XYZ file of C-alpha atoms in Angstrom:
559
model
C -0.160 -0.540 0.521
C 0.931 3.815 -0.919
C 0.213 6.893 0.935
C 1.260 10.412 1.049
C -0.843 12.532 3.040
C -2.486 13.221 6.905
C -4.145 11.061 9.021
C -6.223 11.405 11.120
C -7.929 9.530 13.922
C -11.466 7.409 13.353
C -14.510 7.369 15.944
C -13.108 3.664 17.525
C -9.320 5.256 17.878
C -7.365 3.713 14.817
C -6.024 6.111 12.476
C -8.189 6.003 9.001
C -6.302 6.511 5.405
C -4.099 9.092 4.955
C -6.254 11.321 1.965
C -4.628 10.761 -1.463
C -5.273 6.823 -0.689
C -5.167 3.931 -2.678
C -5.630 1.410 -0.700
C -5.199 -3.442 -1.723
C -8.255 -4.204 -4.135
C -9.207 -6.540 -1.921
C -9.543 -4.239 0.315
C -11.572 -2.147 -1.553
C -10.556 1.467 -2.781
C -10.347 4.792 -1.392
C -9.925 7.183 -3.952
C -10.116 10.821 -2.551
C -9.292 14.634 -3.553
C -9.202 17.775 -1.991
C -12.225 19.384 -2.712
C -14.027 16.334 -4.355
C -16.200 14.366 -3.988
C -16.645 10.389 -5.840
C -17.499 7.084 -4.807
C -16.313 4.502 -2.011
C -17.834 1.574 -2.638
C -16.225 0.316 0.498
C -14.464 3.272 2.407
C -11.555 2.792 4.676
C -9.810 -0.913 5.325
C -9.502 0.473 9.005
C -13.064 0.732 9.416
C -15.579 -1.035 10.221
C -17.977 -1.680 6.386
C -22.076 -2.378 5.450
C -23.121 -5.776 6.279
C -23.782 -8.005 3.217
C -26.810 -9.416 4.544
C -29.432 -9.202 2.406
C -30.002 -11.898 0.232
C -32.251 -12.612 -3.036
C -35.633 -13.254 -1.011
C -34.852 -9.614 0.412
C -33.856 -8.290 -2.162
C -36.988 -9.938 -4.077
C -40.174 -7.949 -1.141
C -38.123 -5.584 -0.740
C -38.848 -4.642 -4.385
C -42.872 -6.229 -3.996
C -43.898 -3.989 -0.988
C -41.516 -3.241 1.034
C -43.578 0.842 0.629
C -46.263 -0.248 -0.100
C -48.211 1.475 3.949
C -49.887 4.656 4.981
C -50.015 6.154 0.941
C -51.920 3.118 -0.764
C -54.191 2.258 2.787
C -54.463 5.418 3.693
C -53.724 8.204 2.213
C -55.809 7.136 -1.466
C -59.070 8.311 0.289
C -58.295 11.097 -0.495
C -57.396 10.825 -4.045
C -60.794 9.135 -4.049
C -62.548 11.811 -3.332
C -60.931 14.531 -5.120
C -60.284 12.960 -8.523
C -62.462 9.854 -8.890
C -62.152 6.328 -9.215
C -60.697 7.550 -12.366
C -58.424 9.233 -12.163
C -56.805 7.576 -8.897
C -56.028 4.254 -11.862
C -54.620 7.081 -14.577
C -52.864 8.923 -11.625
C -51.497 6.000 -10.715
C -50.858 4.603 -13.391
C -48.250 7.698 -15.046
C -46.454 7.506 -11.782
C -45.767 3.835 -12.092
C -44.387 3.832 -15.818
C -42.593 6.646 -14.068
C -41.281 4.069 -11.172
C -40.629 1.178 -13.803
C -38.531 3.738 -16.282
C -36.752 4.616 -12.526
C -36.423 1.198 -11.845
C -34.570 -0.210 -14.178
C -31.648 3.295 -15.265
C -31.171 2.625 -11.523
C -30.923 -1.866 -11.751
C -28.009 -1.082 -14.310
C -26.538 0.968 -12.932
C -27.086 -0.513 -9.658
C -25.880 -4.044 -10.885
C -22.403 -2.624 -11.751
C -22.064 -0.387 -9.483
C -23.488 -1.715 -6.346
C -21.556 1.341 -4.283
C -22.948 3.179 -0.612
C -25.643 5.770 -1.586
C -26.402 4.178 -4.896
C -28.366 6.472 -6.743
C -26.580 10.037 -4.372
C -23.752 8.554 -6.081
C -24.568 8.504 -9.183
C -25.945 12.099 -9.607
C -22.062 13.079 -8.381
C -20.182 11.525 -10.461
C -22.410 11.459 -13.794
C -24.436 15.105 -13.264
C -22.368 16.656 -10.752
C -21.382 16.964 -7.279
C -23.425 20.301 -6.015
C -27.364 18.170 -7.738
C -25.996 14.899 -5.642
C -24.709 16.570 -2.149
C -28.476 18.868 -2.326
C -30.561 15.407 -4.260
C -28.402 13.333 -1.145
C -29.544 14.912 1.926
C -33.038 16.549 0.357
C -33.501 12.200 0.117
C -32.057 11.684 3.766
C -34.154 15.010 5.443
C -37.586 13.815 3.748
C -36.656 10.088 5.241
C -36.168 11.079 8.479
C -39.772 13.329 7.976
C -41.154 10.695 6.709
C -40.552 8.703 10.097
C -42.575 10.840 12.510
C -46.002 10.258 9.945
C -45.628 7.006 9.115
C -45.353 5.462 13.198
C -48.255 8.062 13.090
C -50.413 6.968 11.149
C -50.097 3.173 12.994
C -50.959 4.839 16.018
C -54.290 6.522 14.135
C -54.845 3.064 12.996
C -55.798 1.496 16.062
C -58.309 4.087 17.064
C -60.273 2.208 14.876
C -61.057 0.367 17.381
C -60.656 1.988 20.485
C -59.437 5.445 21.203
C -56.371 5.431 23.342
C -53.854 8.558 23.356
C -51.979 7.772 20.911
C -48.780 8.744 22.566
C -49.322 5.978 24.341
C -49.318 4.053 20.219
C -46.517 6.202 19.060
C -44.292 5.551 21.684
C -44.524 1.342 21.240
C -44.227 1.332 17.963
C -40.740 3.418 18.559
C -39.640 1.582 20.761
C -40.145 -1.862 18.717
C -38.312 0.324 15.664
C -35.017 0.738 18.058
C -34.950 -2.985 18.601
C -35.451 -3.629 15.394
C -31.632 -1.772 14.753
C -30.348 -4.016 16.873
C -29.480 -6.449 14.496
C -28.643 -4.167 11.259
C -29.559 -4.319 7.784
C -30.511 -8.101 8.947
C -33.252 -7.067 10.946
C -34.537 -4.762 8.075
C -34.170 -7.090 5.554
C -35.745 -10.203 7.809
C -38.953 -7.849 8.854
C -39.537 -6.392 5.273
C -39.573 -9.415 4.176
C -42.394 -10.943 6.192
C -44.969 -7.480 6.799
C -43.847 -8.087 3.175
C -46.077 -11.769 2.838
C -48.232 -10.453 4.722
C -49.079 -6.788 2.955
C -49.368 -8.944 -0.732
C -51.598 -11.225 0.461
C -54.220 -9.165 2.165
C -53.758 -6.562 -0.704
C -54.796 -10.354 -3.107
C -57.486 -11.102 -0.236
C -59.035 -7.581 -0.777
C -59.207 -7.882 -4.868
C -60.248 -11.425 -4.802
C -63.070 -9.630 -2.579
C -64.294 -6.973 -4.453
C -64.338 -8.303 -6.777
C -66.106 -10.573 -5.053
C -69.024 -7.773 -3.690
C -67.956 -6.100 -7.193
C -70.391 -8.996 -9.065
C -73.008 -8.890 -5.706
C -71.521 -12.072 -4.205
C -71.907 -11.103 -0.399
C -74.943 -11.616 1.287
C -74.578 -9.521 3.851
C -74.264 -6.959 0.276
C -77.431 -4.801 -0.584
C -76.485 -2.953 -3.191
C -76.114 -6.649 -5.852
C -74.685 -6.077 -7.854
C -72.017 -2.970 -8.653
C -70.668 -2.560 -11.890
C -68.952 0.392 -11.931
C -72.094 2.390 -10.498
C -69.898 4.778 -8.274
C -68.181 6.145 -11.806
C -71.262 7.180 -13.934
C -74.056 8.546 -10.811
C -74.062 12.032 -10.718
C -77.202 12.731 -10.044
C -75.637 11.091 -6.005
C -73.064 12.667 -6.690
C -70.378 9.725 -7.368
C -68.226 11.520 -11.147
C -65.756 9.129 -12.483
C -63.530 11.866 -12.555
C -63.879 15.069 -9.475
C -63.404 18.212 -10.237
C -62.465 18.964 -13.658
C -58.080 18.755 -15.113
C -57.260 20.146 -11.507
C -58.832 17.150 -9.885
C -56.250 14.654 -11.719
C -53.635 16.880 -10.975
C -54.453 16.321 -7.222
C -53.836 12.829 -7.681
C -50.427 13.321 -8.684
C -49.011 14.277 -4.389
C -50.620 11.524 -3.061
C -49.216 8.411 -6.262
C -45.592 9.853 -5.180
C -46.088 9.659 -1.965
C -47.396 6.391 -2.588
C -45.171 4.839 -4.440
C -42.139 6.118 -2.161
C -39.112 3.339 -1.465
C -39.697 1.766 -5.067
C -35.292 3.378 -5.176
C -34.723 1.925 -2.350
C -33.958 -2.002 -3.902
C -30.858 0.021 -5.329
C -30.304 1.282 -1.644
C -29.561 -1.708 -0.832
C -27.324 -3.208 -3.311
C -23.946 -2.141 -2.201
C -25.996 -4.294 1.646
C -27.029 -8.135 -0.852
C -24.714 -10.819 -0.739
C -25.002 -11.034 -5.030
C -26.685 -7.929 -7.079
C -25.407 -9.760 -9.299
C -28.210 -12.080 -9.155
C -30.719 -10.514 -7.041
C -30.955 -6.722 -8.255
C -31.507 -7.987 -11.530
C -34.636 -9.914 -10.527
C -35.898 -7.543 -7.857
C -36.092 -4.576 -10.584
C -37.832 -7.288 -12.614
C -40.927 -7.940 -9.802
C -41.713 -4.177 -9.998
C -43.253 -4.266 -12.527
C -45.879 -6.753 -10.783
C -46.074 -4.788 -7.772
C -46.993 -1.334 -9.573
C -49.795 -3.389 -11.967
C -51.417 -6.009 -10.075
C -51.110 -3.671 -6.324
C -51.431 -0.925 -6.584
C -53.450 -0.280 -9.515
C -55.812 -3.214 -9.423
C -55.926 -2.950 -5.953
C -57.059 0.568 -6.761
C -59.366 -0.546 -9.512
C -61.952 -2.316 -7.484
C -61.284 0.036 -4.586
C -62.448 2.646 -7.064
C -65.373 0.379 -8.075
C -67.223 -0.344 -5.067
C -66.867 2.356 -2.764
C -68.286 5.869 -3.098
C -66.607 8.670 -4.016
C -68.685 11.647 -2.381
C -68.301 9.142 0.409
C -67.603 11.431 3.947
C -66.052 9.002 5.115
C -63.043 9.537 3.136
C -63.425 12.950 3.043
C -59.937 14.542 5.923
C -58.734 10.926 4.632
C -54.763 12.285 3.723
C -52.253 13.159 6.250
C -52.343 12.624 9.798
C -55.313 13.001 10.053
C -56.337 10.207 8.732
C -60.185 8.657 10.554
C -60.491 5.480 8.038
C -58.910 3.526 5.182
C -60.925 3.236 1.926
C -60.237 0.014 1.674
C -61.450 -1.028 5.273
C -64.335 1.681 4.093
C -65.168 -1.071 1.174
C -65.577 -3.692 4.377
C -67.289 -1.976 5.820
C -69.762 -0.577 3.449
C -69.915 -4.567 2.113
C -71.204 -5.776 5.916
C -68.631 -7.794 6.242
C -68.730 -7.816 9.869
C -65.425 -8.408 12.219
C -63.344 -8.217 7.864
C -62.731 -4.665 8.633
C -60.692 -5.281 11.927
C -58.408 -7.695 10.685
C -57.795 -5.195 6.994
C -56.749 -2.147 10.139
C -54.820 -4.757 11.461
C -52.950 -5.095 8.478
C -52.783 -1.260 7.800
C -51.397 -0.834 11.088
C -48.793 -3.452 9.902
C -48.068 -2.369 6.528
C -47.622 1.328 7.755
C -44.628 -0.037 10.641
C -43.195 -1.456 7.418
C -42.426 1.590 5.646
C -41.926 3.194 8.911
C -38.169 0.384 9.071
C -38.217 1.583 5.060
C -37.841 4.227 6.734
C -35.298 3.948 8.500
C -32.859 2.447 6.408
C -32.899 4.666 3.413
C -32.045 7.711 5.658
C -29.736 5.484 7.346
C -27.419 4.745 4.676
C -27.844 7.673 2.174
C -26.127 10.167 5.681
C -23.615 7.272 6.156
C -22.953 7.444 2.976
C -22.732 10.989 2.590
C -20.495 11.751 5.672
C -18.032 8.881 4.290
C -18.095 10.561 1.020
C -16.797 14.704 2.203
C -20.074 15.352 1.778
C -20.807 15.681 5.490
C -20.295 15.127 9.310
C -17.629 12.832 9.789
C -19.219 10.995 12.468
C -22.294 10.243 10.146
C -20.076 7.395 8.514
C -18.977 5.659 11.884
C -20.215 2.182 11.311
C -20.049 -0.636 14.444
C -18.187 -3.980 14.035
C -21.894 -4.962 13.033
C -21.834 -2.899 10.293
C -25.050 -0.403 11.775
C -23.725 3.319 10.455
C -25.013 4.501 14.291
C -24.808 7.892 14.565
C -26.821 8.343 12.084
C -29.340 5.726 13.049
C -29.986 7.671 16.772
C -30.637 10.704 14.622
C -34.005 8.441 12.961
C -34.243 7.155 16.421
C -34.847 11.147 17.420
C -37.053 12.163 13.989
C -39.019 9.839 15.453
C -39.406 11.858 18.946
C -41.087 14.531 16.606
C -44.161 11.955 16.795
C -45.491 13.285 19.888
C -45.872 17.291 18.451
C -49.660 14.923 17.901
C -49.896 15.726 21.073
C -50.208 19.289 20.843
C -52.708 21.484 20.270
C -51.144 23.339 16.881
C -49.311 19.406 16.431
C -51.309 19.237 12.979
C -49.363 22.819 10.851
C -45.694 21.978 12.352
C -46.181 18.337 10.949
C -48.110 19.422 8.049
C -44.674 21.802 7.360
C -42.401 18.391 8.177
C -44.177 16.847 5.539
C -44.094 19.761 3.038
C -39.829 18.637 3.454
C -41.009 16.064 1.617
C -42.951 16.406 -1.103
C -40.815 16.668 -3.646
C -38.149 14.474 -2.828
C -39.375 11.445 -4.786
C -39.388 13.331 -7.532
C -36.192 14.533 -7.534
C -35.149 11.607 -6.401
C -36.660 10.023 -9.479
C -35.836 11.900 -11.696
C -32.111 11.843 -10.577
C -31.319 8.479 -10.948
C -33.029 8.815 -14.836
C -30.331 11.736 -16.117
C -27.925 9.874 -14.445
C -28.257 7.177 -16.008
C -29.064 8.817 -19.914
C -24.420 10.573 -18.684
C -23.434 7.476 -17.618
C -24.603 6.314 -21.514
C -22.929 8.640 -22.361
C -19.768 8.391 -20.972
C -20.235 4.339 -21.244
C -20.370 4.936 -25.071
C -17.647 7.647 -25.067
C -15.064 6.076 -23.424
C -15.269 3.795 -26.287
C -16.730 -0.072 -23.843
C -19.733 -2.029 -24.950
C -22.591 -2.427 -24.063
C -22.390 -5.973 -24.264
C -19.777 -5.215 -21.137
C -22.925 -4.802 -19.006
C -24.019 -7.357 -16.336
C -27.593 -5.734 -16.504
C -28.754 -4.063 -19.628
C -32.317 -2.119 -18.424
C -34.624 -3.256 -20.421
C -35.956 0.326 -21.657
C -32.954 1.998 -22.541
C -31.681 5.366 -22.687
C -35.266 6.070 -24.447
C -37.278 4.982 -21.129
C -35.179 6.979 -19.256
C -35.539 10.728 -21.087
C -39.385 8.560 -20.983
C -38.836 9.318 -17.016
C -37.821 12.837 -16.791
C -40.652 13.778 -18.791
C -43.158 11.943 -16.346
C -41.116 13.279 -13.816
C -40.985 17.239 -15.619
C -45.021 16.885 -16.044
C -46.218 15.396 -12.370
C -43.704 17.871 -11.399
C -45.758 21.119 -13.029
C -48.286 19.577 -12.366
C -48.303 19.124 -9.005
C -47.231 23.243 -9.457
C -50.278 23.364 -10.576
C -51.998 22.527 -7.615
C -50.392 23.448 -5.302
C -51.007 27.463 -6.713
C -54.403 26.865 -7.222
C -55.758 24.358 -4.770
C -59.116 22.409 -4.319
C -61.785 24.961 -3.884
C -60.445 27.600 -2.398
C -58.467 30.842 -3.625
C -54.401 30.642 -4.486
C -52.840 30.350 -0.738
C -49.080 31.406 -0.294
C -49.461 28.663 2.882
C -50.740 26.229 0.812
C -47.851 26.764 -1.961
C -45.158 26.688 -0.230
C -46.610 23.487 1.684
C -46.443 21.631 -1.214
C -43.733 22.991 -3.601
C -41.152 24.269 -0.218
C -39.378 21.313 -1.024
C -37.584 22.653 -4.342
C -35.940 26.183 -3.202
C -34.345 23.887 -0.597
C -33.013 21.330 -3.362
C -31.973 25.326 -4.671
C -30.649 26.242 -1.831
C -28.479 22.930 -1.163
C -27.224 23.022 -4.558
C -25.740 26.689 -3.945
C -24.279 25.974 -0.650
C -21.757 23.196 -2.278
C -20.632 25.391 -4.960
C -19.880 27.556 -2.403
C -18.825 24.724 -0.374
C -15.850 23.095 -2.307
C -15.928 26.853 -5.052
C -16.196 25.289 -8.020
C -18.397 27.014 -10.139
C -18.336 25.047 -13.704
C -21.726 22.979 -14.449
C -22.307 18.997 -14.562
C -19.252 16.279 -14.848
C -17.987 16.824 -18.618
C -18.468 13.551 -20.845
C -14.367 11.626 -20.691
C -14.542 12.923 -16.890
C -16.490 10.562 -15.744
C -15.532 7.557 -12.958
C -16.372 4.453 -14.480
C -14.790 2.061 -12.238
C -14.329 3.340 -9.212
C -17.117 0.655 -6.844
C -16.775 -1.854 -9.567
C -18.349 -5.047 -7.395
C -16.823 -8.344 -9.740
C -19.143 -11.535 -8.656
C -18.999 -15.387 -9.492
C -21.858 -17.180 -9.739
C -22.333 -18.408 -6.191
C -25.947 -19.028 -4.294
C -28.166 -16.548 -2.707
C -30.193 -17.485 -0.289
C -27.956 -20.659 0.625
C -25.176 -19.806 1.066
C -24.440 -16.043 3.449
C -21.974 -14.649 1.499
C -19.971 -15.009 4.840
C -19.478 -18.595 5.064
C -17.874 -18.684 2.267
C -13.711 -18.748 1.306
C -12.117 -14.978 0.500
C -12.665 -16.054 -3.175
C -16.380 -16.802 -2.947
C -16.001 -12.930 -1.878
C -14.247 -11.394 -4.796
C -15.096 -7.863 -3.781
C -13.242 -6.091 -6.537
C -12.917 -2.157 -7.374
C -10.571 -1.031 -10.397
C -9.220 2.614 -11.193
């Protein structure tokens, strides 16, 4: 090992590698220049590394059911009431197509570069370091403040059975999440696998139940055959499209929130035992998740639940009173089943809360490790856990207790406003990173045949993804500027769009901090090799990587 420069101490007391250092390839790569950003897959070889404990079944379940939670089961109620059932389905299809393009692009990049930080690193390397910094912190902050929302939503679902003080359930759920963190990435993977199976079974069961209800097969339901009655019943206030074009645009916000977390499968690649095998399988599962678990279930729900129902009013955010899925079962007159499905919703919300913790902690750790955050956040303990980011995330979970205050809802809405556009930023950045990567790959004279996994939609799919992101942000801007049922209101606008000026401020901050005034990484200067991991054909589940010989755990970074 050759090195030069000054070294510094890590949190565990050992000396860190100096700046401008190169490590042996079996230890990983550290390539750092002061004032620049870079990919570090393994980090300092003296420091503990993130555990690669996610097997193929974990990755597939994260892709299929990882983010099915309050956005689908709860937030869809307000979208049904404001946009109508047809707008609801079309809105989710459009966001779904965007996600298909995004996940395909992410799959190609993450299989080739399963680096810690994933899409934040891709933004730094292929777009602009300042944009990667802005997107990374926007994403981390988004998950930080989403956690208390999910915990609150879980507590509110308990209110369906009994009016307990919500603070009690917030404490219970937060304590449960803290316990899960002790088991590291393995705990995250196993919890997501078990809860994901429950969610998938529940959604499939609801689809079958909804078809029976719609055909008039429930003896206690006096509505009989429903068909598409609620799509064309203007006399009673039920319409396929409600509130015109503005109502249609309002669905995008709910759909984006519901799909948030789909990109976690790429973030998890750095802790996957064999991403070259498990990640392509997981990305291909996203289509079925979008088509089956979102679009079909929402289509069925919109058919059997009246979109003029007063129970759907005020059914978004932390003030949710009833899930439209529970209402569908309740209106059919089936005893006991609403409580069962409400329990599933509680489990689903906790699953997303678990994903919040994973998404924020890994992003913060990666940002710090890449020199874009406080150094103490980069520290990983001997079991592969980013300790300080986990502590910060759990501290943010305590914000759920502000619901006990009289002005809690107002504070909560402003906190959630920070996350409003973060998903669009991330998805658009992933697609554009893929476009730029392909340009750099071609300029370097490399063949697409050298890619271990290639996006099935190619560069054209990524351009479609970028276009749809811009379209959805424009629709969101329109609805925030001219809200439903009210005159333009600055408070409403900034609650919905404050994330944009924050992202621009973060971008400007990093430009000023580094005094790098260039825009966009030049194609010829792109780093196409750091962080690449090469694999032998190793099993996904039957033989965990940690039990294999060193030769079969080949992990190499090449300049």
